Amino acid sequence: MYDLVIGDRAYSSWSLRGWLLFDAFGISVKTLRAQLYTDELATILRDFAPARTAPTMRTPEGFVVPETIAIAEELATRHPDAGIWPVEPRLRSVARVLAAEMHAGFTALRSHCPMNLRVSYTDCAPTAQVLADLDRLQVIWAWALAQSGGPWLCGEYSAADAFFEPVAGRIAGYNLRVGPQATSYVQAHLAQPSFRRWRAMGMVDGPDQDFYRRDWPQRAWPGPEPLPAHAVEGHDAENAICPYSNKPVTHVLELSGRRFGFCNAFCRDKTIADPEAWPKFMGLYQS
Ligand SMILES: N[C@@H](CCC(=O)N[C@@H](CS)C(=O)NCC(=O)O)C(=O)O
């Protein structure tokens, strides 16, 4: 099994990229979450020398690999059938160019609009440099889509899309204006199943971090609207065992007047945040 050290899911854009390289390509991984702006990351990474940042992966043999580009390349070599890079040579080269430019660039966008998946603002007063980054994004997205014909940048969902998923989250979260093609691409990310699961976990996996607080007016998150579930007291539920772990039910939610149980608060709360993101829960709900 792979290990992956990650930061707060709501805020750590690089962790999201690293985790997508597993989850969106069907590779199993165990996550170790560190809360940013505490000493948790440094403490966990003592076992991952010389890594200093999240995400950092450890392979089943014990090789330590930080840096998302290195994680992408290493996983692609080790799992050649997972589809991390496109098979077609031209599209593969395009995907590598896009991921590399994302890894190295877009610093104005990244610093003015740090990823925060918990809120969406109506406006963020983007600077000229941020607008230039948005223009550049749209140039390279259009370049890729013109060659692939979509639906993702290089045809099927690839590492290039995983690298831009946090950017889609920023465009949505800060209501950044982009053209119709980029808007459709952002909407596809907001509905992408792995992203919905990550964001659902990010809504509930730790406190709001002051560093990301902004005073701009807020609006509703522009992605798919979650089914209206809420937490309830007690252990009474239709199911006696948790759909995720098969352990006895201890935490319960209510949806459409029906009660469903889970074996811990996190799994109950991540399901409340976006029930449709979780296939095992939806299997139970639709049974
Ligand atoms: N170039 C790195 C960037 C990783 C990065 O900056 N991660 C942030 C979290 S999003 C981090 O670990 N920050 C904590 C720190 O720098 O102490 C990569 O591609 O993985």
mmCIF file of C-alpha atoms and ligand atoms in Angstrom:
data_model
loop_
_atom_site.group_PDB
_atom_site.id
_atom_site.type_symbol
_atom_site.label_atom_id
_atom_site.label_comp_id
_atom_site.label_asym_id
_atom_site.label_seq_id
_atom_site.Cartn_x
_atom_site.Cartn_y
_atom_site.Cartn_z
ATOM 1 C CA MET A 1 0.000 0.000 0.000
ATOM 2 C CA TYR A 2 1.139 3.545 -0.734
ATOM 3 C CA ASP A 3 1.170 6.196 2.021
ATOM 4 C CA LEU A 4 0.463 9.833 1.163
ATOM 5 C CA VAL A 5 1.060 12.708 3.572
ATOM 6 C CA ILE A 6 -1.465 15.485 2.902
ATOM 7 C CA GLY A 7 -2.420 18.866 4.400
ATOM 8 C CA ASP A 8 -5.910 20.205 5.166
ATOM 9 C CA ARG A 9 -8.084 19.107 2.271
ATOM 10 C CA ALA A 10 -9.930 22.440 2.052
ATOM 11 C CA TYR A 11 -6.713 24.401 1.611
ATOM 12 C CA SER A 12 -3.801 22.268 0.432
ATOM 13 C CA SER A 13 -3.915 22.479 -3.345
ATOM 14 C CA TRP A 14 -0.754 20.423 -3.846
ATOM 15 C CA SER A 15 -2.147 17.691 -1.621
ATOM 16 C CA LEU A 16 -5.277 17.622 -3.796
ATOM 17 C CA ARG A 17 -3.121 17.154 -6.912
ATOM 18 C CA GLY A 18 -1.147 14.355 -5.282
ATOM 19 C CA TRP A 19 -4.234 12.553 -4.022
ATOM 20 C CA LEU A 20 -6.010 12.826 -7.407
ATOM 21 C CA LEU A 21 -3.055 11.016 -8.975
ATOM 22 C CA PHE A 22 -4.197 8.029 -6.909
ATOM 23 C CA ASP A 23 -7.960 8.369 -6.515
ATOM 24 C CA ALA A 24 -8.828 9.436 -10.070
ATOM 25 C CA PHE A 25 -6.724 6.600 -11.517
ATOM 26 C CA GLY A 26 -7.894 3.760 -9.265
ATOM 27 C CA ILE A 27 -4.657 3.375 -7.249
ATOM 28 C CA SER A 28 -5.183 2.614 -3.535
ATOM 29 C CA VAL A 29 -3.532 4.900 -1.005
ATOM 30 C CA LYS A 30 -3.560 5.473 2.751
ATOM 31 C CA THR A 31 -3.573 9.183 3.647
ATOM 32 C CA LEU A 32 -1.855 10.726 6.671
ATOM 33 C CA ARG A 33 -3.327 14.183 7.222
ATOM 34 C CA ALA A 34 -1.384 17.022 8.842
ATOM 35 C CA GLN A 35 -3.077 20.271 9.848
ATOM 36 C CA LEU A 36 -1.200 23.165 8.228
ATOM 37 C CA TYR A 37 0.009 26.049 10.450
ATOM 38 C CA THR A 38 0.722 23.587 13.260
ATOM 39 C CA ASP A 39 3.824 21.414 13.778
ATOM 40 C CA GLU A 40 1.934 18.310 12.571
ATOM 41 C CA LEU A 41 3.453 18.286 9.077
ATOM 42 C CA ALA A 42 7.037 18.533 10.326
ATOM 43 C CA THR A 43 6.315 15.824 12.903
ATOM 44 C CA ILE A 44 4.827 13.368 10.382
ATOM 45 C CA LEU A 45 7.571 14.114 7.834
ATOM 46 C CA ARG A 46 10.270 13.032 10.295
ATOM 47 C CA ASP A 47 9.512 9.543 8.953
ATOM 48 C CA PHE A 48 9.756 10.782 5.333
ATOM 49 C CA ALA A 49 13.235 12.380 5.179
ATOM 50 C CA PRO A 50 14.215 14.505 3.322
ATOM 51 C CA ALA A 51 10.652 15.626 2.381
ATOM 52 C CA ARG A 52 9.454 19.024 3.654
ATOM 53 C CA THR A 53 6.089 19.455 1.957
ATOM 54 C CA ALA A 54 2.706 17.853 1.406
ATOM 55 C CA PRO A 55 2.036 15.810 -0.600
ATOM 56 C CA THR A 56 4.757 13.259 -0.002
ATOM 57 C CA MET A 57 4.212 9.642 -0.970
ATOM 58 C CA ARG A 58 5.916 6.502 0.250
ATOM 59 C CA THR A 59 5.848 3.519 -2.087
ATOM 60 C CA PRO A 60 5.049 0.030 -0.789
ATOM 61 C CA GLU A 61 8.833 -0.692 -0.823
ATOM 62 C CA GLY A 62 9.503 2.419 1.273
ATOM 63 C CA PHE A 63 10.775 4.893 -1.365
ATOM 64 C CA VAL A 64 9.993 8.479 -0.316
ATOM 65 C CA VAL A 65 8.723 10.745 -3.150
ATOM 66 C CA PRO A 66 7.741 14.388 -2.516
ATOM 67 C CA GLU A 67 6.923 16.882 -5.347
ATOM 68 C CA THR A 68 3.739 16.295 -7.321
ATOM 69 C CA ILE A 69 5.512 16.099 -10.681
ATOM 70 C CA ALA A 70 7.752 13.342 -9.328
ATOM 71 C CA ILE A 71 4.734 11.544 -7.837
ATOM 72 C CA ALA A 72 2.964 11.686 -11.221
ATOM 73 C CA GLU A 73 5.973 10.328 -13.109
ATOM 74 C CA GLU A 74 6.702 7.619 -10.561
ATOM 75 C CA LEU A 75 3.074 6.416 -10.447
ATOM 76 C CA ALA A 76 2.814 6.518 -14.255
ATOM 77 C CA THR A 77 5.901 4.298 -14.580
ATOM 78 C CA ARG A 78 4.734 1.928 -11.889
ATOM 79 C CA HIS A 79 1.116 1.747 -13.154
ATOM 80 C CA PRO A 80 1.412 1.995 -16.946
ATOM 81 C CA ASP A 81 -2.215 0.987 -17.518
ATOM 82 C CA ALA A 82 -3.740 3.529 -15.102
ATOM 83 C CA GLY A 83 -3.918 6.285 -17.751
ATOM 84 C CA ILE A 84 -1.992 8.907 -15.774
ATOM 85 C CA TRP A 85 -0.484 10.226 -19.023
ATOM 86 C CA PRO A 86 -2.270 9.832 -22.391
ATOM 87 C CA VAL A 87 -1.061 6.917 -24.514
ATOM 88 C CA GLU A 88 -1.105 8.872 -27.792
ATOM 89 C CA PRO A 89 2.382 10.444 -28.124
ATOM 90 C CA ARG A 90 1.345 13.981 -29.113
ATOM 91 C CA LEU A 91 -1.300 14.247 -26.387
ATOM 92 C CA ARG A 92 1.122 12.738 -23.865
ATOM 93 C CA SER A 93 3.639 15.478 -24.653
ATOM 94 C CA VAL A 94 0.940 18.151 -24.325
ATOM 95 C CA ALA A 95 -0.170 16.745 -20.947
ATOM 96 C CA ARG A 96 3.414 16.829 -19.686
ATOM 97 C CA VAL A 97 3.883 20.439 -20.824
ATOM 98 C CA LEU A 98 0.690 21.516 -19.066
ATOM 99 C CA ALA A 99 1.454 19.745 -15.797
ATOM 100 C CA ALA A 100 5.001 21.138 -15.793
ATOM 101 C CA GLU A 101 3.842 24.718 -16.428
ATOM 102 C CA MET A 102 1.294 24.409 -13.616
ATOM 103 C CA HIS A 103 3.936 22.999 -11.282
ATOM 104 C CA ALA A 104 6.298 25.891 -11.955
ATOM 105 C CA GLY A 105 4.011 28.825 -12.624
ATOM 106 C CA PHE A 106 0.813 30.801 -12.080
ATOM 107 C CA THR A 107 2.282 32.381 -8.946
ATOM 108 C CA ALA A 108 0.078 35.519 -9.024
ATOM 109 C CA LEU A 109 -3.098 33.437 -9.174
ATOM 110 C CA ARG A 110 -1.797 31.096 -6.485
ATOM 111 C CA SER A 111 -0.886 33.856 -4.047
ATOM 112 C CA HIS A 112 -3.899 36.178 -4.623
ATOM 113 C CA CYS A 113 -6.409 33.307 -4.574
ATOM 114 C CA PRO A 114 -5.156 30.575 -2.229
ATOM 115 C CA MET A 115 -7.308 27.475 -2.566
ATOM 116 C CA ASN A 116 -10.195 27.458 -0.106
ATOM 117 C CA LEU A 117 -12.838 24.894 -1.018
ATOM 118 C CA ARG A 118 -15.104 25.937 1.878
ATOM 119 C CA VAL A 119 -16.323 29.250 0.440
ATOM 120 C CA SER A 120 -17.089 31.032 -2.795
ATOM 121 C CA TYR A 121 -16.796 34.816 -3.121
ATOM 122 C CA THR A 122 -18.692 37.031 -5.536
ATOM 123 C CA ASP A 123 -15.503 38.959 -6.358
ATOM 124 C CA CYS A 124 -11.861 39.042 -5.275
ATOM 125 C CA ALA A 125 -10.551 42.214 -6.964
ATOM 126 C CA PRO A 126 -8.072 40.307 -9.169
ATOM 127 C CA THR A 127 -4.846 42.186 -9.955
ATOM 128 C CA ALA A 128 -3.449 42.642 -13.484
ATOM 129 C CA GLN A 129 -1.010 39.795 -12.798
ATOM 130 C CA VAL A 130 -3.857 37.488 -11.773
ATOM 131 C CA LEU A 131 -5.756 38.394 -14.960
ATOM 132 C CA ALA A 132 -2.608 37.673 -16.984
ATOM 133 C CA ASP A 133 -2.363 34.247 -15.335
ATOM 134 C CA LEU A 134 -6.009 33.592 -16.247
ATOM 135 C CA ASP A 135 -5.307 34.587 -19.860
ATOM 136 C CA ARG A 136 -2.324 32.258 -19.996
ATOM 137 C CA LEU A 137 -4.354 29.397 -18.524
ATOM 138 C CA GLN A 138 -6.967 29.811 -21.210
ATOM 139 C CA VAL A 139 -4.312 29.860 -23.955
ATOM 140 C CA ILE A 140 -2.810 26.544 -22.885
ATOM 141 C CA TRP A 141 -6.166 24.915 -22.108
ATOM 142 C CA ALA A 142 -7.448 25.900 -25.564
ATOM 143 C CA TRP A 143 -4.198 24.641 -27.155
ATOM 144 C CA ALA A 144 -4.678 21.237 -25.518
ATOM 145 C CA LEU A 145 -8.421 20.981 -26.188
ATOM 146 C CA ALA A 146 -7.941 21.906 -29.867
ATOM 147 C CA GLN A 147 -5.599 18.945 -30.249
ATOM 148 C CA SER A 148 -7.532 16.424 -28.157
ATOM 149 C CA GLY A 149 -11.127 17.385 -28.915
ATOM 150 C CA GLY A 150 -11.801 16.975 -25.147
ATOM 151 C CA PRO A 151 -13.668 16.169 -23.053
ATOM 152 C CA TRP A 152 -10.656 16.660 -20.730
ATOM 153 C CA LEU A 153 -7.541 18.615 -21.698
ATOM 154 C CA CYS A 154 -5.811 15.725 -23.434
ATOM 155 C CA GLY A 155 -8.822 13.492 -24.146
ATOM 156 C CA GLU A 156 -9.493 11.188 -21.193
ATOM 157 C CA TYR A 157 -8.869 12.600 -17.685
ATOM 158 C CA SER A 158 -5.073 12.650 -17.221
ATOM 159 C CA ALA A 159 -2.456 14.041 -14.850
ATOM 160 C CA ALA A 160 -2.749 17.365 -16.699
ATOM 161 C CA ASP A 161 -6.322 17.663 -15.421
ATOM 162 C CA ALA A 162 -5.312 16.601 -11.907
ATOM 163 C CA PHE A 163 -2.748 19.437 -11.912
ATOM 164 C CA PHE A 164 -5.404 22.006 -12.863
ATOM 165 C CA GLU A 165 -8.182 20.761 -10.584
ATOM 166 C CA PRO A 166 -7.202 23.183 -7.755
ATOM 167 C CA VAL A 167 -7.179 26.008 -10.321
ATOM 168 C CA ALA A 168 -10.736 25.089 -11.265
ATOM 169 C CA GLY A 169 -11.517 25.260 -7.534
ATOM 170 C CA ARG A 170 -10.014 28.760 -7.393
ATOM 171 C CA ILE A 171 -11.916 30.011 -10.452
ATOM 172 C CA ALA A 172 -15.109 28.702 -8.809
ATOM 173 C CA GLY A 173 -14.216 29.884 -5.326
ATOM 174 C CA TYR A 174 -13.144 33.406 -6.268
ATOM 175 C CA ASN A 175 -15.621 33.853 -9.142
ATOM 176 C CA LEU A 176 -12.805 34.585 -11.601
ATOM 177 C CA ARG A 177 -14.087 35.489 -15.064
ATOM 178 C CA VAL A 178 -13.066 33.137 -17.875
ATOM 179 C CA GLY A 179 -14.503 32.411 -21.319
ATOM 180 C CA PRO A 180 -17.100 29.750 -22.183
ATOM 181 C CA GLN A 181 -14.614 26.953 -22.938
ATOM 182 C CA ALA A 182 -12.758 27.438 -19.642
ATOM 183 C CA THR A 183 -16.070 27.793 -17.776
ATOM 184 C CA SER A 184 -17.220 24.386 -19.080
ATOM 185 C CA TYR A 185 -13.871 22.879 -18.136
ATOM 186 C CA VAL A 186 -14.174 24.290 -14.592
ATOM 187 C CA GLN A 187 -17.735 22.932 -14.281
ATOM 188 C CA ALA A 188 -16.494 19.479 -15.326
ATOM 189 C CA HIS A 189 -13.954 19.598 -12.480
ATOM 190 C CA LEU A 190 -16.572 20.637 -9.906
ATOM 191 C CA ALA A 191 -18.631 17.560 -10.873
ATOM 192 C CA GLN A 192 -15.654 15.171 -11.137
ATOM 193 C CA PRO A 193 -16.271 12.316 -8.637
ATOM 194 C CA SER A 194 -12.834 12.330 -6.973
ATOM 195 C CA PHE A 195 -12.949 16.118 -6.565
ATOM 196 C CA ARG A 196 -16.426 15.918 -4.997
ATOM 197 C CA ARG A 197 -15.170 13.354 -2.484
ATOM 198 C CA TRP A 198 -12.069 15.416 -1.646
ATOM 199 C CA ARG A 199 -14.113 18.584 -1.184
ATOM 200 C CA ALA A 200 -16.715 16.763 0.952
ATOM 201 C CA MET A 201 -13.894 15.605 3.238
ATOM 202 C CA GLY A 202 -12.388 19.091 3.142
ATOM 203 C CA MET A 203 -15.618 20.632 4.413
ATOM 204 C CA VAL A 204 -15.323 18.652 7.667
ATOM 205 C CA ASP A 205 -11.710 17.622 8.266
ATOM 206 C CA GLY A 206 -10.524 20.404 10.570
ATOM 207 C CA PRO A 207 -11.084 24.002 11.643
ATOM 208 C CA ASP A 208 -11.314 26.992 9.315
ATOM 209 C CA GLN A 209 -7.786 28.361 8.960
ATOM 210 C CA ASP A 210 -7.438 32.120 9.567
ATOM 211 C CA PHE A 211 -4.747 32.471 6.894
ATOM 212 C CA TYR A 212 -7.368 31.895 4.169
ATOM 213 C CA ARG A 213 -10.067 34.213 5.572
ATOM 214 C CA ARG A 214 -11.081 37.063 3.231
ATOM 215 C CA ASP A 215 -13.690 39.792 3.737
ATOM 216 C CA TRP A 216 -15.161 39.615 0.238
ATOM 217 C CA PRO A 217 -18.924 38.968 -0.084
ATOM 218 C CA GLN A 218 -19.768 35.295 -0.401
ATOM 219 C CA ARG A 219 -22.067 33.318 -2.666
ATOM 220 C CA ALA A 220 -23.131 29.653 -2.780
ATOM 221 C CA TRP A 221 -20.556 27.137 -4.046
ATOM 222 C CA PRO A 222 -21.172 26.957 -7.822
ATOM 223 C CA GLY A 223 -20.726 23.159 -8.120
ATOM 224 C CA PRO A 224 -23.416 20.454 -7.944
ATOM 225 C CA GLU A 225 -25.797 21.145 -5.052
ATOM 226 C CA PRO A 226 -25.539 18.481 -2.340
ATOM 227 C CA LEU A 227 -28.591 16.468 -1.288
ATOM 228 C CA PRO A 228 -29.898 17.978 1.991
ATOM 229 C CA ALA A 229 -28.626 15.583 4.682
ATOM 230 C CA HIS A 230 -28.079 16.487 8.343
ATOM 231 C CA ALA A 231 -26.677 14.855 11.478
ATOM 232 C CA VAL A 232 -29.001 13.367 14.096
ATOM 233 C CA GLU A 233 -28.442 12.019 17.624
ATOM 234 C CA GLY A 234 -28.592 8.354 18.553
ATOM 235 C CA HIS A 235 -27.841 5.035 16.839
ATOM 236 C CA ASP A 236 -31.175 4.331 15.116
ATOM 237 C CA ALA A 237 -30.617 3.743 11.406
ATOM 238 C CA GLU A 238 -31.836 1.535 8.546
ATOM 239 C CA ASN A 239 -28.413 -0.102 8.380
ATOM 240 C CA ALA A 240 -26.726 -1.791 11.356
ATOM 241 C CA ILE A 241 -23.243 -1.724 9.795
ATOM 242 C CA CYS A 242 -21.288 1.162 8.261
ATOM 243 C CA PRO A 243 -21.346 1.132 4.416
ATOM 244 C CA TYR A 244 -17.643 2.041 4.331
ATOM 245 C CA SER A 245 -16.094 -0.161 7.045
ATOM 246 C CA ASN A 246 -18.703 -2.853 7.843
ATOM 247 C CA LYS A 247 -18.286 -1.924 11.535
ATOM 248 C CA PRO A 248 -21.279 -1.277 13.870
ATOM 249 C CA VAL A 249 -23.112 2.039 13.439
ATOM 250 C CA THR A 250 -22.320 4.814 15.957
ATOM 251 C CA HIS A 251 -23.100 8.063 14.038
ATOM 252 C CA VAL A 252 -26.301 8.769 12.089
ATOM 253 C CA LEU A 253 -27.528 11.164 9.394
ATOM 254 C CA GLU A 254 -30.997 11.884 8.081
ATOM 255 C CA LEU A 255 -31.825 12.318 4.399
ATOM 256 C CA SER A 256 -35.323 12.390 2.857
ATOM 257 C CA GLY A 257 -36.779 11.372 6.240
ATOM 258 C CA ARG A 258 -34.593 8.227 6.343
ATOM 259 C CA ARG A 259 -31.735 7.524 8.768
ATOM 260 C CA PHE A 260 -28.397 6.006 7.795
ATOM 261 C CA GLY A 261 -25.512 5.117 10.092
ATOM 262 C CA PHE A 262 -21.700 5.129 10.002
ATOM 263 C CA CYS A 263 -18.947 3.951 12.348
ATOM 264 C CA ASN A 264 -17.387 7.352 13.042
ATOM 265 C CA ALA A 265 -18.184 11.072 12.920
ATOM 266 C CA PHE A 266 -15.836 11.870 10.002
ATOM 267 C CA CYS A 267 -17.419 9.343 7.641
ATOM 268 C CA ARG A 268 -20.922 10.490 8.653
ATOM 269 C CA ASP A 269 -20.001 14.163 8.197
ATOM 270 C CA LYS A 270 -18.176 13.750 4.859
ATOM 271 C CA THR A 271 -21.332 12.001 3.616
ATOM 272 C CA ILE A 272 -23.539 14.854 4.860
ATOM 273 C CA ALA A 273 -21.300 17.328 3.004
ATOM 274 C CA ASP A 274 -22.083 15.668 -0.354
ATOM 275 C CA PRO A 275 -24.036 12.377 -0.194
ATOM 276 C CA GLU A 276 -23.876 11.746 -3.952
ATOM 277 C CA ALA A 277 -20.057 11.804 -3.886
ATOM 278 C CA TRP A 278 -19.980 8.437 -2.102
ATOM 279 C CA PRO A 279 -20.950 5.408 -4.226
ATOM 280 C CA LYS A 280 -21.177 3.017 -1.247
ATOM 281 C CA PHE A 281 -23.561 5.375 0.545
ATOM 282 C CA MET A 282 -25.628 5.918 -2.617
ATOM 283 C CA GLY A 283 -25.838 2.126 -3.034
ATOM 284 C CA LEU A 284 -27.397 1.971 0.436
ATOM 285 C CA TYR A 285 -29.639 5.015 -0.161
ATOM 286 C CA GLN A 286 -30.959 3.646 -3.437
ATOM 287 C CA SER A 287 -31.432 0.071 -2.124
HETATM 288 N N1 LIG B 1 6.345 21.862 -5.311
HETATM 289 C C1 LIG B 1 5.637 21.129 -4.274
HETATM 290 C C2 LIG B 1 4.769 22.108 -3.511
HETATM 291 C C3 LIG B 1 4.223 21.497 -2.245
HETATM 292 C C4 LIG B 1 3.739 22.517 -1.235
HETATM 293 O O1 LIG B 1 4.105 23.710 -1.277
HETATM 294 N N2 LIG B 1 2.914 22.050 -0.286
HETATM 295 C C5 LIG B 1 2.427 22.900 0.791
HETATM 296 C C6 LIG B 1 0.985 22.574 1.108
HETATM 297 S S1 LIG B 1 -0.109 22.948 -0.254
HETATM 298 C C7 LIG B 1 3.184 22.625 2.066
HETATM 299 O O2 LIG B 1 3.590 21.509 2.309
HETATM 300 N N3 LIG B 1 3.344 23.663 2.892
HETATM 301 C C8 LIG B 1 3.933 23.496 4.176
HETATM 302 C C9 LIG B 1 5.305 24.073 4.250
HETATM 303 O O3 LIG B 1 5.828 24.520 3.213
HETATM 304 O O4 LIG B 1 5.834 24.055 5.365
HETATM 305 C C10 LIG B 1 4.841 19.996 -4.917
HETATM 306 O O5 LIG B 1 4.682 19.977 -6.142
HETATM 307 O O6 LIG B 1 4.385 19.064 -4.207
#
